[in-house]
Amino acid sequence: MDKVVVVGLRALLIGLGLGCILGQAVIIPVMASDLAREFPEVAFLQVPYTLVAVLIILCIEIAFVAVWRLLTMVAQEQIFAERAIPWVNTIVWAALVSTVLSVGCCMHLLFLINAGGPGVFLLMVAALIGGLAFSLIMVVMRGLLVTATRMRSELDEVI
C-alpha cells in the first residue's frame, strides 16, 4: 500500500480520535447539561444518557485502535495472517455494541419515557439500519480475510 495513504489514514485516525475524546470530555457533558435545563421533565436522564453517549464514543475509539492495528499490518505486508482476524472481530463487536446502546436509548426515550417524537424515532431507525449494515459489511470483510489468509497459507506451503 502506498505510504502516503497509510500516513494520511493515520493522521485522520488521530484527528478523529482527538475529536472523540473532546466530545466525551467536553461536548457531550455540556450539551447534556443544556438539554437538562431546557427540558426539565427529562433532566433525570442527564447522567445515564451522558454515560451511554460516552460509551458509544468509546466503541468508536476501540474500532479506531483496531483499524490502526490492521493498517500497521497492511503497511508491513502481513495483513493475510490469522492475527488480523481478532482485530476485525473487534470492529464488528464495537459496531454491534454501539448499535445496541443507541437503539436502546432511543427505545427507552420513546416507549418508556414517552418523549422524543419523530426525530428520535428516525434516529433510532437510522442507528439500527446503519449499525447493522456496517456490522454485516465487516462480517463479509472478515470472511474475505479468512479466505485470503487460508489461500495465502496454502500458497506458502506450496512454495
Tab-separated table of C-alpha atoms in Angstrom:
chain	number	residue	atom	x	y	z
A	1	MET	CA	0.000	0.000	0.000
A	2	ASP	CA	1.206	3.497	-0.796
A	3	LYS	CA	2.959	5.126	2.175
A	4	VAL	CA	1.037	8.383	1.594
A	5	VAL	CA	-2.247	6.535	2.081
A	6	VAL	CA	-1.026	4.916	5.306
A	7	VAL	CA	0.249	8.212	6.729
A	8	GLY	CA	-2.904	10.038	5.634
A	9	LEU	CA	-5.195	7.485	7.219
A	10	ARG	CA	-3.190	7.516	10.430
A	11	ALA	CA	-3.409	11.309	10.554
A	12	LEU	CA	-7.177	11.102	10.082
A	13	LEU	CA	-7.481	8.459	12.804
A	14	ILE	CA	-5.527	10.674	15.203
A	15	GLY	CA	-7.729	13.667	14.383
A	16	LEU	CA	-10.931	11.679	14.728
A	17	GLY	CA	-9.693	10.114	17.963
A	18	LEU	CA	-8.903	13.522	19.439
A	19	GLY	CA	-12.333	14.724	18.341
A	20	CYS	CA	-13.915	11.751	20.095
A	21	ILE	CA	-12.021	12.500	23.295
A	22	LEU	CA	-13.107	16.145	23.117
A	23	GLY	CA	-16.686	15.006	22.603
A	24	GLN	CA	-16.543	12.658	25.586
A	25	ALA	CA	-14.849	15.116	27.923
A	26	VAL	CA	-16.495	18.415	26.970
A	27	ILE	CA	-19.148	18.496	24.273
A	28	ILE	CA	-21.463	15.715	25.479
A	29	PRO	CA	-21.499	16.790	29.150
A	30	VAL	CA	-22.136	20.437	28.185
A	31	MET	CA	-24.903	19.502	25.752
A	32	ALA	CA	-26.478	17.157	28.299
A	33	SER	CA	-26.460	19.920	30.891
A	34	ASP	CA	-28.031	22.385	28.455
A	35	LEU	CA	-30.713	19.887	27.420
A	36	ALA	CA	-31.495	19.079	31.064
A	37	ARG	CA	-32.113	22.787	31.694
A	38	GLU	CA	-34.180	23.168	28.526
A	39	PHE	CA	-36.278	20.037	29.146
A	40	PRO	CA	-36.634	19.679	32.930
A	41	GLU	CA	-39.182	16.866	32.527
A	42	VAL	CA	-36.359	14.535	31.393
A	43	ALA	CA	-33.499	16.103	33.383
A	44	PHE	CA	-33.194	12.904	35.437
A	45	LEU	CA	-31.839	11.217	32.281
A	46	GLN	CA	-28.856	13.564	32.018
A	47	VAL	CA	-26.340	11.311	33.777
A	48	PRO	CA	-27.365	7.916	32.344
A	49	TYR	CA	-27.705	9.219	28.789
A	50	THR	CA	-24.379	11.044	29.081
A	51	LEU	CA	-22.794	7.783	30.201
A	52	VAL	CA	-24.346	5.909	27.257
A	53	ALA	CA	-23.138	8.565	24.800
A	54	VAL	CA	-19.616	8.332	26.229
A	55	LEU	CA	-19.742	4.527	25.912
A	56	ILE	CA	-20.901	4.774	22.283
A	57	ILE	CA	-17.943	7.010	21.500
A	58	LEU	CA	-15.677	4.589	23.376
A	59	CYS	CA	-16.848	1.864	20.969
A	60	ILE	CA	-15.820	4.106	18.079
A	61	GLU	CA	-12.413	4.679	19.664
A	62	ILE	CA	-11.942	0.930	20.111
A	63	ALA	CA	-12.724	0.461	16.416
A	64	PHE	CA	-10.144	3.156	15.578
A	65	VAL	CA	-7.492	1.231	17.529
A	66	ALA	CA	-8.394	-1.936	15.622
A	67	VAL	CA	-8.184	-0.099	12.295
A	68	TRP	CA	-4.790	1.301	13.327
A	69	ARG	CA	-3.528	-2.221	14.082
A	70	LEU	CA	-4.855	-3.530	10.766
A	71	LEU	CA	-3.272	-0.589	8.971
A	72	THR	CA	0.048	-1.434	10.613
A	73	MET	CA	-0.281	-4.993	9.357
A	74	VAL	CA	-1.057	-3.725	5.852
A	75	ALA	CA	1.985	-1.446	5.915
A	76	GLN	CA	4.138	-4.419	6.935
A	77	GLU	CA	2.506	-6.575	4.243
A	78	GLN	CA	1.310	-9.006	6.907
A	79	ILE	CA	-2.452	-8.484	6.657
A	80	PHE	CA	-3.138	-12.031	5.476
A	81	ALA	CA	-2.347	-13.570	8.836
A	82	GLU	CA	-4.509	-15.197	11.488
A	83	ARG	CA	-3.657	-12.407	13.927
A	84	ALA	CA	-5.602	-9.912	11.785
A	85	ILE	CA	-8.920	-11.680	12.339
A	86	PRO	CA	-9.390	-10.720	16.023
A	87	TRP	CA	-8.941	-7.059	15.066
A	88	VAL	CA	-11.756	-7.328	12.522
A	89	ASN	CA	-13.860	-9.095	15.164
A	90	THR	CA	-13.174	-6.153	17.488
A	91	ILE	CA	-14.574	-3.744	14.903
A	92	VAL	CA	-17.685	-5.906	14.446
A	93	TRP	CA	-18.331	-6.128	18.184
A	94	ALA	CA	-17.713	-2.412	18.721
A	95	ALA	CA	-20.237	-1.629	15.982
A	96	LEU	CA	-22.814	-4.013	17.426
A	97	VAL	CA	-22.416	-2.710	20.985
A	98	SER	CA	-22.725	0.911	19.865
A	99	THR	CA	-25.800	-0.002	17.803
A	100	VAL	CA	-27.469	-1.725	20.755
A	101	LEU	CA	-26.683	1.225	23.043
A	102	SER	CA	-28.008	3.765	20.523
A	103	VAL	CA	-31.188	1.873	19.708
A	104	GLY	CA	-31.747	1.013	23.369
A	105	CYS	CA	-31.521	4.663	24.396
A	106	CYS	CA	-33.943	5.716	21.682
A	107	MET	CA	-36.394	2.942	22.579
A	108	HIS	CA	-36.184	3.871	26.246
A	109	LEU	CA	-36.866	7.514	25.489
A	110	LEU	CA	-39.699	6.791	23.058
A	111	PHE	CA	-41.523	3.893	24.659
A	112	LEU	CA	-40.809	4.089	28.391
A	113	ILE	CA	-40.413	7.828	28.924
A	114	ASN	CA	-42.875	8.775	26.136
A	115	ALA	CA	-40.693	11.617	24.910
A	116	GLY	CA	-38.612	12.406	21.871
A	117	GLY	CA	-41.045	12.377	18.983
A	118	PRO	CA	-40.426	11.570	15.338
A	119	GLY	CA	-36.837	12.837	15.338
A	120	VAL	CA	-35.796	10.275	17.936
A	121	PHE	CA	-37.729	7.552	16.083
A	122	LEU	CA	-35.878	8.386	12.863
A	123	LEU	CA	-32.579	8.438	14.739
A	124	MET	CA	-33.385	5.007	16.168
A	125	VAL	CA	-34.203	3.570	12.738
A	126	ALA	CA	-31.063	5.127	11.220
A	127	ALA	CA	-28.883	3.758	14.053
A	128	LEU	CA	-30.413	0.311	13.699
A	129	ILE	CA	-30.106	0.115	9.915
A	130	GLY	CA	-26.714	1.831	9.763
A	131	GLY	CA	-25.213	-0.144	12.638
A	132	LEU	CA	-26.436	-3.493	11.373
A	133	ALA	CA	-25.414	-2.730	7.793
A	134	PHE	CA	-21.901	-1.723	8.874
A	135	SER	CA	-21.602	-4.804	11.106
A	136	LEU	CA	-22.705	-7.122	8.304
A	137	ILE	CA	-20.285	-5.488	5.858
A	138	MET	CA	-17.489	-6.084	8.355
A	139	VAL	CA	-18.570	-9.722	8.765
A	140	VAL	CA	-18.318	-10.129	4.990
A	141	MET	CA	-14.874	-8.481	5.027
A	142	ARG	CA	-13.864	-10.832	7.825
A	143	GLY	CA	-14.944	-13.774	5.685
A	144	LEU	CA	-12.876	-12.460	2.786
A	145	LEU	CA	-9.882	-12.024	5.088
A	146	VAL	CA	-10.254	-15.588	6.408
A	147	THR	CA	-10.414	-16.957	2.854
A	148	ALA	CA	-7.436	-14.901	1.706
A	149	THR	CA	-5.455	-15.931	4.784
A	150	ARG	CA	-6.220	-19.602	4.134
A	151	MET	CA	-5.215	-19.244	0.465
A	152	ARG	CA	-2.016	-17.449	1.454
A	153	SER	CA	-1.148	-20.243	3.895
A	154	GLU	CA	-1.748	-22.878	1.212
A	155	LEU	CA	0.378	-20.926	-1.259
A	156	ASP	CA	3.199	-20.601	1.293
A	157	GLU	CA	3.119	-24.386	1.786
A	158	VAL	CA	3.395	-24.973	-1.954
A	159	ILE	CA	6.308	-22.593	-2.299
